[in-house]
Short mmCIF file of C-alpha atoms in Angstrom, two decimals:
data_model
loop_
_atom_site.label_atom_id
_atom_site.label_comp_id
_atom_site.label_asym_id
_atom_site.label_seq_id
_atom_site.Cartn_x
_atom_site.Cartn_y
_atom_site.Cartn_z
CA MET A 1 0.00 0.00 0.00
CA LYS A 2 1.37 3.37 -0.98
CA ARG A 3 1.01 5.82 1.86
CA TYR A 4 -0.87 9.06 1.42
CA SER A 5 1.12 12.18 2.26
CA ALA A 6 1.61 15.75 1.10
CA PHE A 7 4.48 14.44 -0.99
CA SER A 8 2.34 11.75 -2.70
CA LEU A 9 -0.28 14.40 -3.45
CA LEU A 10 2.35 16.59 -5.10
CA LYS A 11 3.85 13.69 -7.01
CA ASN A 12 0.47 12.57 -8.35
CA ALA A 13 -0.45 16.12 -9.28
CA LEU A 14 2.41 16.02 -11.78
CA SER A 15 0.68 13.13 -13.61
CA TYR A 16 -2.74 14.79 -13.43
CA HIS A 17 -3.90 12.41 -10.65
CA GLU A 18 -4.28 9.60 -13.18
CA ASN A 19 -1.87 7.16 -11.56
CA TRP A 20 -3.09 6.81 -7.99
CA GLN A 21 -2.90 3.27 -6.71
CA LYS A 22 -6.31 1.55 -6.52
CA VAL A 23 -7.59 1.88 -2.95
CA TRP A 24 -8.30 -1.85 -2.76
CA ARG A 25 -7.95 -4.84 -5.07
CA ASN A 26 -10.93 -6.57 -6.65
CA PRO A 27 -9.89 -10.21 -6.16
CA THR A 28 -11.52 -13.44 -7.30
CA PRO A 29 -12.62 -15.34 -4.18
CA LYS A 30 -10.33 -18.13 -2.99
CA LYS A 31 -11.80 -21.57 -2.32
CA ASP A 32 -11.66 -21.11 1.40
CA TYR A 33 -10.74 -18.67 4.12
CA ASP A 34 -10.00 -18.75 7.83
CA VAL A 35 -12.71 -16.16 8.42
CA ILE A 36 -15.49 -14.87 6.20
CA ILE A 37 -17.11 -11.62 7.24
CA VAL A 38 -20.63 -11.25 5.89
CA GLY A 39 -21.35 -7.58 5.31
CA GLY A 40 -18.97 -4.90 4.06
CA GLY A 41 -20.17 -1.94 6.05
CA GLY A 42 -18.12 0.02 8.56
CA HIS A 43 -18.38 -2.57 11.33
CA GLY A 44 -17.54 -5.50 9.04
CA LEU A 45 -14.57 -3.72 7.50
CA ALA A 46 -13.32 -2.64 10.93
CA THR A 47 -13.59 -6.27 12.08
CA ALA A 48 -11.56 -7.39 9.05
CA TYR A 49 -8.94 -4.73 9.69
CA TYR A 50 -8.44 -5.60 13.37
CA LEU A 51 -8.44 -9.36 12.63
CA ALA A 52 -5.52 -8.78 10.29
CA LYS A 53 -3.77 -6.03 12.24
CA VAL A 54 -4.14 -7.12 15.86
CA HIS A 55 -4.60 -10.88 15.54
CA GLY A 56 -2.52 -11.62 12.42
CA ILE A 57 -5.40 -13.43 10.73
CA THR A 58 -5.10 -12.30 7.14
CA ASN A 59 -6.76 -15.16 5.25
CA VAL A 60 -10.02 -13.27 5.51
CA ALA A 61 -12.74 -12.29 3.03
CA VAL A 62 -15.39 -9.61 3.39
CA VAL A 63 -18.43 -10.66 1.34
CA GLU A 64 -20.75 -7.79 0.48
CA LYS A 65 -23.95 -8.00 -1.55
CA GLY A 66 -23.70 -4.42 -2.85
CA TYR A 67 -20.68 -2.18 -2.58
CA LEU A 68 -18.49 -1.43 0.44
CA GLY A 69 -20.04 0.98 2.91
CA GLY A 70 -23.22 1.25 0.84
CA GLY A 71 -25.78 0.34 3.49
CA ASN A 72 -26.33 2.07 6.81
CA THR A 73 -22.73 3.31 6.81
CA ALA A 74 -23.71 5.59 3.94
CA ARG A 75 -27.05 6.53 5.47
CA ASN A 76 -26.44 7.73 9.01
CA THR A 77 -25.97 11.16 10.56
CA THR A 78 -22.36 10.45 11.64
CA ILE A 79 -22.73 11.49 15.28
CA ILE A 80 -20.05 10.22 17.64
CA ARG A 81 -20.31 10.29 21.43
CA SER A 82 -19.82 7.93 24.36
CA ASN A 83 -22.08 9.41 27.04
CA TYR A 84 -24.04 6.24 27.74
CA LEU A 85 -25.52 5.60 31.16
CA TRP A 86 -24.70 1.98 31.97
CA ASP A 87 -21.13 0.85 32.60
CA GLU A 88 -21.12 -1.89 29.96
CA ALA A 89 -22.33 0.39 27.18
CA ALA A 90 -20.26 3.39 28.30
CA GLN A 91 -17.05 1.35 28.26
CA LEU A 92 -17.74 -0.06 24.81
CA TYR A 93 -18.57 3.33 23.27
CA GLU A 94 -15.67 4.98 25.09
CA LEU A 95 -13.25 2.41 23.66
CA SER A 96 -14.67 3.36 20.31
CA LEU A 97 -14.27 7.08 20.92
CA LYS A 98 -10.63 6.54 21.94
CA LEU A 99 -10.01 4.62 18.71
CA TRP A 100 -11.68 7.43 16.73
CA GLU A 101 -9.23 9.88 18.26
CA GLY A 102 -6.27 8.22 16.55
CA LEU A 103 -8.03 6.69 13.57
CA SER A 104 -6.90 8.96 10.74
CA GLN A 105 -3.25 8.38 11.71
CA GLU A 106 -3.79 4.66 12.29
CA LEU A 107 -5.35 4.16 8.86
CA ASN A 108 -3.33 6.83 7.00
CA TYR A 109 -6.70 7.94 5.74
CA ASN A 110 -8.48 11.13 6.70
CA VAL A 111 -11.75 10.09 8.34
CA MET A 112 -12.47 13.76 9.04
CA PHE A 113 -13.12 13.09 12.71
CA SER A 114 -14.13 16.40 14.21
CA GLN A 115 -14.50 16.69 17.99
CA ARG A 116 -16.97 19.53 17.88
CA GLY A 117 -18.86 18.37 20.96
CA VAL A 118 -22.34 16.98 21.47
CA LEU A 119 -25.20 18.64 23.34
CA ASN A 120 -28.08 16.49 24.60
CA LEU A 121 -30.84 18.92 25.54
CA GLY A 122 -33.24 18.67 28.45
CA HIS A 123 -36.70 20.24 28.21
CA ASN A 124 -38.31 19.33 31.50
CA LEU A 125 -37.37 18.55 35.09
CA GLN A 126 -37.20 14.80 34.54
CA ASP A 127 -34.95 15.30 31.51
CA MET A 128 -32.62 17.36 33.70
CA ARG A 129 -32.58 14.77 36.48
CA ASP A 130 -31.75 12.08 33.93
CA ILE A 131 -29.04 14.25 32.40
CA GLU A 132 -27.44 14.89 35.79
CA ARG A 133 -27.51 11.21 36.61
CA ARG A 134 -26.03 10.29 33.23
CA VAL A 135 -23.28 12.91 33.38
CA ASN A 136 -22.33 11.74 36.88
CA ALA A 137 -22.27 8.12 35.69
CA ASN A 138 -20.12 9.15 32.72
CA ARG A 139 -17.62 10.97 34.90
CA LEU A 140 -17.32 7.96 37.20
CA ASN A 141 -16.49 5.94 34.07
CA GLY A 142 -13.80 8.44 33.09
CA ILE A 143 -15.87 9.91 30.27
CA ASP A 144 -15.92 13.67 29.83
CA GLY A 145 -19.18 15.46 30.33
CA GLU A 146 -20.82 18.31 32.14
CA VAL A 147 -24.27 19.68 32.77
CA VAL A 148 -24.62 23.07 31.14
CA THR A 149 -27.11 25.91 31.55
CA PRO A 150 -29.23 27.44 28.77
CA GLU A 151 -26.89 30.46 28.75
CA ARG A 152 -23.88 28.24 28.15
CA ILE A 153 -25.82 26.35 25.44
CA LYS A 154 -26.46 29.69 23.74
CA GLU A 155 -22.72 30.40 23.79
CA ILE A 156 -21.96 27.03 22.21
CA ALA A 157 -24.73 27.23 19.58
CA PRO A 158 -25.73 30.90 19.17
CA LEU A 159 -28.64 30.23 16.81
CA ILE A 160 -30.48 28.07 19.33
CA ASN A 161 -33.70 29.32 20.87
CA ILE A 162 -33.48 29.29 24.68
CA SER A 163 -36.54 31.46 25.22
CA ARG A 164 -38.62 30.52 28.26
CA ASN A 165 -41.68 31.15 26.10
CA SER A 166 -41.09 28.40 23.58
CA ARG A 167 -43.41 25.41 23.62
CA TYR A 168 -40.72 23.12 25.09
CA PRO A 169 -38.20 25.48 26.71
CA ILE A 170 -34.60 24.32 26.99
CA LEU A 171 -33.68 23.93 30.67
CA GLY A 172 -30.14 22.66 30.19
CA ALA A 173 -28.12 19.98 28.50
CA SER A 174 -25.35 17.47 28.85
CA TRP A 175 -22.22 18.51 26.99
CA GLN A 176 -19.59 16.05 25.82
CA PRO A 177 -16.78 18.09 24.25
CA ARG A 178 -14.94 15.01 22.93
CA GLY A 179 -17.95 13.94 20.89
CA GLY A 180 -18.47 15.07 17.33
CA THR A 181 -18.81 13.78 13.81
CA ALA A 182 -16.75 11.95 11.18
CA ARG A 183 -16.98 11.37 7.47
CA HIS A 184 -19.03 8.17 7.10
CA ASP A 185 -17.68 6.97 3.73
CA ALA A 186 -14.10 7.66 4.69
CA VAL A 187 -14.37 5.35 7.69
CA ALA A 188 -15.49 2.43 5.52
CA TRP A 189 -12.96 3.21 2.81
CA GLY A 190 -10.12 3.73 5.27
CA TYR A 191 -10.73 0.40 7.00
CA ALA A 192 -11.18 -1.35 3.64
CA ARG A 193 -7.90 0.08 2.35
CA GLY A 194 -6.09 -0.86 5.56
CA ALA A 195 -7.49 -4.40 5.59
CA ASP A 196 -6.80 -4.88 1.87
CA ALA A 197 -3.19 -3.87 2.37
CA LEU A 198 -2.88 -6.57 5.04
CA GLY A 199 -4.21 -9.21 2.61
CA VAL A 200 -7.95 -9.25 3.26
CA ASP A 201 -10.08 -9.90 0.15
CA MET A 202 -12.97 -7.51 -0.52
CA ILE A 203 -15.58 -9.46 -2.46
CA GLN A 204 -18.30 -7.11 -3.62
CA GLN A 205 -21.51 -7.71 -5.60
CA THR A 206 -21.74 -11.14 -3.99
CA GLU A 207 -24.70 -11.92 -1.81
CA VAL A 208 -24.59 -14.62 0.84
CA THR A 209 -27.61 -16.86 0.29
CA GLY A 210 -26.91 -19.59 2.81
CA ILE A 211 -24.64 -20.65 5.64
CA ARG A 212 -23.45 -24.22 5.22
CA ARG A 213 -23.03 -26.23 8.40
CA LYS A 214 -21.77 -29.72 9.18
CA ASP A 215 -22.11 -31.41 12.58
CA GLY A 216 -23.17 -28.17 14.26
CA ALA A 217 -20.21 -26.19 12.91
CA VAL A 218 -19.86 -23.72 10.10
CA VAL A 219 -18.07 -24.89 6.94
CA GLY A 220 -18.69 -21.94 4.65
CA VAL A 221 -21.21 -19.74 2.90
CA GLU A 222 -23.29 -20.18 -0.22
CA THR A 223 -23.18 -17.04 -2.34
CA THR A 224 -24.56 -15.82 -5.64
CA ASN A 225 -21.05 -16.59 -7.00
CA GLY A 226 -20.84 -20.11 -5.59
CA PHE A 227 -19.73 -21.74 -2.36
CA ILE A 228 -16.85 -20.28 -0.35
CA GLY A 229 -15.42 -22.37 2.50
CA ALA A 230 -14.56 -20.89 5.89
CA ARG A 231 -13.67 -22.11 9.37
CA LYS A 232 -15.40 -19.13 10.91
CA VAL A 233 -18.20 -16.91 9.66
CA ALA A 234 -18.78 -13.52 11.26
CA CYS A 235 -22.06 -11.80 10.37
CA VAL A 236 -22.21 -8.03 10.51
CA THR A 237 -25.29 -7.32 8.44
CA ALA A 238 -27.21 -4.67 10.42
CA GLY A 239 -30.77 -4.45 9.10
CA SER A 240 -30.57 -7.88 7.44
CA SER A 241 -29.27 -9.70 10.53
CA GLY A 242 -32.50 -11.56 11.18
CA LEU A 243 -32.53 -12.88 7.61
CA VAL A 244 -28.90 -14.02 7.77
CA ALA A 245 -29.48 -15.65 11.16
CA ALA A 246 -32.40 -17.58 9.71
CA MET A 247 -30.01 -19.07 7.11
CA ALA A 248 -28.17 -20.71 10.00
CA GLY A 249 -31.33 -21.69 11.84
CA ILE A 250 -30.78 -19.09 14.56
CA ARG A 251 -33.27 -16.57 15.89
CA LEU A 252 -32.28 -13.08 16.99
CA PRO A 253 -34.25 -10.76 19.28
CA VAL A 254 -34.07 -7.92 16.77
CA GLU A 255 -36.75 -6.08 14.88
CA SER A 256 -35.96 -4.17 11.70
CA ARG A 257 -37.27 -0.66 11.25
CA PRO A 258 -36.59 2.25 8.91
CA LEU A 259 -34.61 5.18 10.32
CA GLN A 260 -34.52 8.36 8.28
CA ALA A 261 -32.15 11.22 7.86
CA MET A 262 -32.05 14.26 5.64
CA VAL A 263 -29.77 17.05 4.56
CA SER A 264 -30.54 20.63 3.68
CA GLU A 265 -29.09 22.77 0.96
CA PRO A 266 -25.57 23.92 1.86
CA VAL A 267 -25.50 27.09 3.93
CA LYS A 268 -22.73 29.17 5.45
CA PRO A 269 -21.17 27.85 8.68
CA CYS A 270 -23.72 28.39 11.43
CA LEU A 271 -23.55 25.38 13.75
CA ASP A 272 -20.18 24.02 14.85
CA THR A 273 -21.44 21.37 17.22
CA VAL A 274 -23.99 18.56 17.39
CA VAL A 275 -27.35 19.27 19.02
CA MET A 276 -29.66 16.43 20.01
CA SER A 277 -32.97 16.47 21.77
CA ASN A 278 -34.98 13.47 22.88
CA ALA A 279 -37.99 15.41 24.07
CA VAL A 280 -38.74 17.28 20.86
CA HIS A 281 -37.00 14.47 19.01
CA GLY A 282 -34.51 15.62 16.47
CA TYR A 283 -30.78 16.02 16.06
CA VAL A 284 -28.78 18.30 13.85
CA SER A 285 -25.22 19.10 12.90
CA GLN A 286 -23.62 20.87 9.97
CA SER A 287 -21.36 19.01 7.56
CA ASP A 288 -18.12 20.47 6.28
CA LYS A 289 -19.90 21.00 2.98
CA GLY A 290 -22.44 23.23 4.73
CA ASP A 291 -25.50 21.01 4.70
CA LEU A 292 -27.49 20.68 7.88
CA VAL A 293 -27.56 16.96 8.63
CA ILE A 294 -30.80 16.15 10.40
CA GLY A 295 -31.83 12.91 12.00
CA ALA A 296 -35.26 11.56 12.65
CA GLY A 297 -36.81 8.93 14.83
CA VAL A 298 -37.43 5.39 13.68
CA ASP A 299 -40.74 4.45 12.21
CA SER A 300 -42.93 2.87 14.85
CA TYR A 301 -43.52 -0.29 12.80
CA ASN A 302 -41.31 -3.00 11.33
CA GLY A 303 -40.22 -2.51 7.76
CA TYR A 304 -37.52 -3.39 5.29
CA GLY A 305 -38.29 -0.71 2.69
CA GLN A 306 -35.35 1.70 2.77
CA ARG A 307 -37.55 4.72 3.18
CA GLY A 308 -39.58 6.16 6.03
CA SER A 309 -42.89 7.74 6.86
CA PHE A 310 -43.70 11.32 5.98
CA ASN A 311 -45.14 12.02 9.41
CA VAL A 312 -41.75 11.19 10.98
CA ILE A 313 -40.08 13.74 8.69
CA GLU A 314 -42.69 16.31 9.66
CA HIS A 315 -42.16 15.74 13.39
CA THR A 316 -38.40 15.95 13.00
CA VAL A 317 -38.48 19.16 11.02
CA GLN A 318 -40.89 20.62 13.57
CA ALA A 319 -38.41 19.78 16.31
CA ILE A 320 -35.49 21.35 14.45
CA CYS A 321 -37.47 24.55 13.75
CA GLU A 322 -38.48 24.67 17.42
CA LEU A 323 -34.81 24.56 18.45
CA PHE A 324 -33.47 26.73 15.63
CA PRO A 325 -36.14 29.11 14.33
CA ALA A 326 -33.59 30.45 11.82
CA PHE A 327 -33.57 27.08 10.05
CA SER A 328 -37.24 27.40 9.12
CA ARG A 329 -36.22 29.06 5.84
CA VAL A 330 -33.69 26.39 4.91
CA GLN A 331 -34.75 24.02 2.15
CA MET A 332 -34.23 20.31 2.46
CA ASN A 333 -32.19 18.74 -0.28
CA ARG A 334 -32.39 15.00 0.17
CA GLN A 335 -34.00 12.51 2.49
CA TRP A 336 -33.36 8.80 2.81
CA GLY A 337 -33.91 5.81 5.05
CA GLY A 338 -31.90 2.87 6.26
CA ILE A 339 -32.97 -0.29 8.02
CA VAL A 340 -31.84 -0.56 11.63
CA ASP A 341 -32.03 -3.74 13.67
CA THR A 342 -33.13 -2.81 17.15
CA CYS A 343 -32.79 -4.99 20.24
CA PRO A 344 -35.35 -4.85 23.04
CA ASP A 345 -32.79 -3.11 25.30
CA ALA A 346 -31.33 -0.80 22.61
CA CYS A 347 -27.90 -2.36 23.01
CA PRO A 348 -26.07 -4.46 20.43
CA ILE A 349 -25.40 -8.19 20.26
CA ILE A 350 -21.72 -9.11 19.94
CA SER A 351 -21.72 -12.80 20.45
CA LYS A 352 -20.86 -16.38 19.66
CA THR A 353 -23.87 -18.45 18.71
CA SER A 354 -25.10 -22.00 19.20
CA VAL A 355 -23.41 -22.90 15.89
CA ASP A 356 -19.64 -23.46 16.25
CA GLY A 357 -17.66 -20.89 14.29
CA LEU A 358 -20.62 -18.59 13.71
CA TYR A 359 -20.56 -15.14 15.27
CA PHE A 360 -22.96 -12.23 15.18
CA ASN A 361 -22.41 -8.52 15.60
CA CYS A 362 -25.78 -6.83 15.17
CA GLY A 363 -28.61 -5.03 16.90
CA TRP A 364 -26.89 -1.63 16.99
CA GLY A 365 -30.23 -0.03 16.34
CA THR A 366 -30.14 3.69 15.77
CA GLY A 367 -26.61 4.38 16.99
CA GLY A 368 -24.11 2.04 15.38
CA PHE A 369 -21.95 4.48 13.44
CA LYS A 370 -20.23 5.94 16.50
CA ALA A 371 -19.24 2.44 17.58
CA THR A 372 -17.63 1.40 14.29
CA PRO A 373 -14.00 1.18 15.51
CA GLY A 374 -14.76 -0.30 18.94
CA SER A 375 -17.28 -2.74 17.53
CA GLY A 376 -14.75 -4.02 15.01
CA PHE A 377 -12.04 -4.19 17.67
CA VAL A 378 -13.95 -6.27 20.22
CA PHE A 379 -15.66 -8.40 17.56
CA ALA A 380 -12.34 -9.26 15.89
CA ASP A 381 -11.01 -10.31 19.29
CA THR A 382 -14.14 -12.39 19.94
CA VAL A 383 -13.86 -14.14 16.56
CA ALA A 384 -10.08 -14.66 16.73
CA ASN A 385 -10.12 -16.20 20.20
CA ASP A 386 -13.53 -17.87 20.08
CA ARG A 387 -14.56 -16.25 23.36
CA PRO A 388 -16.11 -12.87 24.12
CA HIS A 389 -13.77 -9.90 24.45
CA PRO A 390 -14.08 -8.65 28.06
CA LEU A 391 -15.98 -5.56 26.89
CA ALA A 392 -18.24 -7.68 24.64
CA ALA A 393 -19.14 -10.30 27.26
CA ALA A 394 -22.12 -8.33 28.56
CA PHE A 395 -23.46 -8.05 25.01
CA ASN A 396 -23.86 -11.81 24.65
CA ILE A 397 -27.07 -12.99 23.06
CA ASP A 398 -27.75 -15.05 26.21
CA ARG A 399 -28.79 -11.90 28.04
CA PHE A 400 -32.26 -12.13 26.52
CA ASN A 401 -32.73 -15.43 28.31
CA THR A 402 -30.91 -14.67 31.56
CA GLY A 403 -32.56 -11.25 31.86
CA ALA A 404 -29.26 -9.37 32.29
CA LEU A 405 -30.30 -6.64 29.87
CA ILE A 406 -28.38 -3.39 29.45
CA ASP A 407 -31.30 -1.06 29.36
CA GLU A 408 -30.12 1.96 27.44
CA HIS A 409 -33.58 2.77 26.08
CA GLY A 410 -33.95 6.42 26.93
CA ALA A 411 -31.16 6.16 29.50
CA ALA A 412 -28.37 7.20 27.17
CA GLY A 413 -29.95 10.13 25.49
CA VAL A 414 -30.51 7.60 22.71
CA ALA A 415 -32.64 9.42 20.20
CA HIS A 416 -34.94 6.82 18.74
CA MET B 1 -48.20 7.64 5.18
CA LEU B 2 -50.22 4.47 5.62
CA LEU B 3 -53.97 4.48 5.26
CA ILE B 4 -55.24 1.84 7.63
CA TYR B 5 -58.70 0.33 7.58
CA CYS B 6 -59.97 -0.04 11.13
CA PRO B 7 -62.20 -3.13 11.35
CA HIS B 8 -64.06 -1.61 14.29
CA CYS B 9 -64.69 1.88 12.86
CA LEU B 10 -65.12 0.44 9.35
CA GLU B 11 -63.13 3.32 7.85
CA HIS B 12 -59.74 4.03 6.31
CA ARG B 13 -57.87 6.43 8.59
CA GLU B 14 -54.39 7.99 8.57
CA GLU B 15 -51.45 6.22 10.18
CA GLU B 16 -51.04 8.94 12.82
CA GLU B 17 -54.33 7.92 14.47
CA PHE B 18 -52.84 4.52 15.24
CA SER B 19 -50.03 3.07 17.31
CA TYR B 20 -48.10 -0.02 16.42
CA GLY B 21 -48.46 -2.98 18.74
CA GLY B 22 -45.89 -5.41 17.38
CA GLU B 23 -46.26 -9.00 16.27
CA ALA B 24 -49.75 -10.47 16.62
CA HIS B 25 -50.90 -13.92 17.70
CA ILE B 26 -48.37 -14.28 20.53
CA ALA B 27 -50.08 -16.36 23.18
CA ARG B 28 -49.15 -15.56 26.75
CA PRO B 29 -47.94 -18.77 28.41
CA LEU B 30 -50.65 -20.24 30.61
CA ALA B 31 -48.17 -21.28 33.31
CA PRO B 32 -45.27 -18.81 33.19
CA GLU B 33 -43.71 -20.18 36.37
CA SER B 34 -43.14 -23.56 34.72
CA LEU B 35 -41.21 -22.17 31.75
CA THR B 36 -37.44 -22.43 31.35
CA ASP B 37 -35.42 -19.21 30.98
CA GLU B 38 -35.11 -19.97 27.26
CA GLU B 39 -38.85 -20.31 26.79
CA TRP B 40 -39.60 -17.17 28.80
CA GLY B 41 -36.94 -15.17 26.93
CA ASP B 42 -38.37 -16.40 23.63
CA TYR B 43 -41.83 -15.28 24.65
CA LEU B 44 -40.64 -11.85 25.79
CA PHE B 45 -38.04 -10.87 23.25
CA PHE B 46 -37.76 -13.09 20.16
CA ARG B 47 -39.95 -11.98 17.27
CA LYS B 48 -40.34 -13.28 13.73
CA ASN B 49 -39.36 -9.97 12.09
CA PRO B 50 -40.06 -11.27 8.56
CA ARG B 51 -39.15 -9.55 5.30
CA GLY B 52 -42.53 -9.90 3.66
CA ILE B 53 -45.91 -10.91 5.09
CA HIS B 54 -46.27 -9.91 8.75
CA HIS B 55 -49.25 -10.24 11.08
CA GLU B 56 -49.19 -7.39 13.56
CA MET B 57 -51.27 -5.54 16.12
CA TRP B 58 -52.40 -1.94 15.74
CA TYR B 59 -54.20 0.26 18.25
CA HIS B 60 -56.64 2.89 17.05
CA GLY B 61 -55.88 5.39 19.80
CA VAL B 62 -57.56 8.42 18.21
CA GLY B 63 -60.64 6.48 17.09
CA CYS B 64 -62.32 3.54 18.76
CA ARG B 65 -59.36 2.95 21.13
CA ARG B 66 -59.37 -0.73 20.35
CA TYR B 67 -56.75 -3.17 19.15
CA PHE B 68 -57.04 -5.07 15.89
CA ASN B 69 -54.69 -7.09 13.70
CA ALA B 70 -53.32 -6.35 10.26
CA THR B 71 -51.50 -8.38 7.64
CA ARG B 72 -48.87 -6.15 6.08
CA ASN B 73 -46.00 -6.65 3.67
CA THR B 74 -42.92 -5.26 5.48
CA LEU B 75 -41.09 -4.68 2.21
CA THR B 76 -43.77 -2.84 0.21
CA TYR B 77 -45.75 -1.68 3.30
CA GLU B 78 -48.96 -2.77 1.55
CA ILE B 79 -51.67 -3.60 4.07
CA LEU B 80 -53.34 -6.73 2.76
CA GLU B 81 -56.10 -7.06 5.34
CA THR B 82 -57.15 -6.00 8.81
CA TYR B 83 -59.14 -8.22 11.13
CA VAL B 84 -60.44 -8.18 14.65
CA VAL B 85 -58.51 -9.80 17.47
CA GLY B 86 -59.61 -13.38 18.01
CA THR B 87 -60.01 -14.16 14.32
CA GLN B 88 -57.40 -15.65 12.01
CA PRO B 89 -55.87 -13.90 8.97
CA GLN B 90 -57.07 -14.82 5.49
CA ILE B 91 -53.71 -14.11 3.95
CA THR B 92 -50.61 -15.95 5.10
CA GLY B 93 -47.17 -16.04 3.53
CA ALA B 94 -44.35 -18.50 3.78
CA ASP B 95 -42.64 -16.25 6.35
CA ALA B 96 -45.71 -15.41 8.37
#
């Protein structure tokens, strides 16, 4: 892999940028692999990268039905934070945030990670009590955070409406300065490039149609391009997890729902942080290009159509205009939906399964993007060593039978 | 926006009048105390989540305030039928 640098940019400028090395190869699949990763989104590619980098397992293929990073990785609002309430979740997301902090250097690829801070607003007394509890829990876990007043919020985001006369007045917020945003595509591409350089095969336009088993253990996957053998199969297929699990005769406690997002026309810089509100239910940040990136809630009902309901868009836009009256004149440019697989406790599943050599990393629901590096890191460790990584142990699928749930619903400022 | 036919009100009404109630036809175990952890967890948390025909509960909160069931395609969102609780669907798919 040729490294990117100011020098390489200059050198390639001399040949009109026509001779850049391909970012990854496009190999023909081998007959078998040590590990096959089903799903070439951010989490799958991160898993492949850490398998090769940390565990030295390079005989790995990532099998993707479309193109790399073309599913939910391309469809989210790129918010990164780690201010979760419960210890298990906080530690997992904080590991991820720490990996984000060095990721561009690690991958030699600019993931445009911008620690512009995240505000989670409170609009009533119970919101504020929950925020204080969560910030205290975060600080005990070594995660930065503070409770801020409306006046301080106004300093951070001057366009926000903190009037006491608004329908849902802002009473305060939690503020995590280390949170922020990153460039979603770059994360997938950076991990893919890094993994490819270490020998991982990226097999695109190949859909897994079955998981072949023998004597209770995985032997490979059936694909639209034929059978590929593998000792281990790791499934990281987000909204399609339930369907992939069914191929192996496994049931997952996930339900798939559409989550929408939208961007406005590009405007001049006006918001240099991320603002989220559970009570009025919307979140907004501004991309480097100038678009306002706005997130919505999930549709209330199950669905696999990659689009959402109009009433959800309406509610979200209402919320954003409530918080930022100035945005009422901004036109929306595009709107889209992705399918999220939500667990009953709003926490992911990172787990071995009842089939030997079959692993699942799914159920990230509405907030998987921020966890991309940490998810890949602990999942790679789980797959490589055939036992849960210490931080992944609590996210075992068994918790839905033992009752040891990690109930982040609402607790984490999770905007659903 | 879905237009949902309420089998109690006998009218098509907008989606916002309704709330979603999740998978239908889940029978509460008659003797919960005799179930294993696996069986109880299955009852509480494991749903079919099909890509295609789905039987599900809806609640008409702004209308008759009663539950009913619907058969809906989760890929096209087409509502194929609605029927009152206690009756069986006319339309079933391979995944349902």
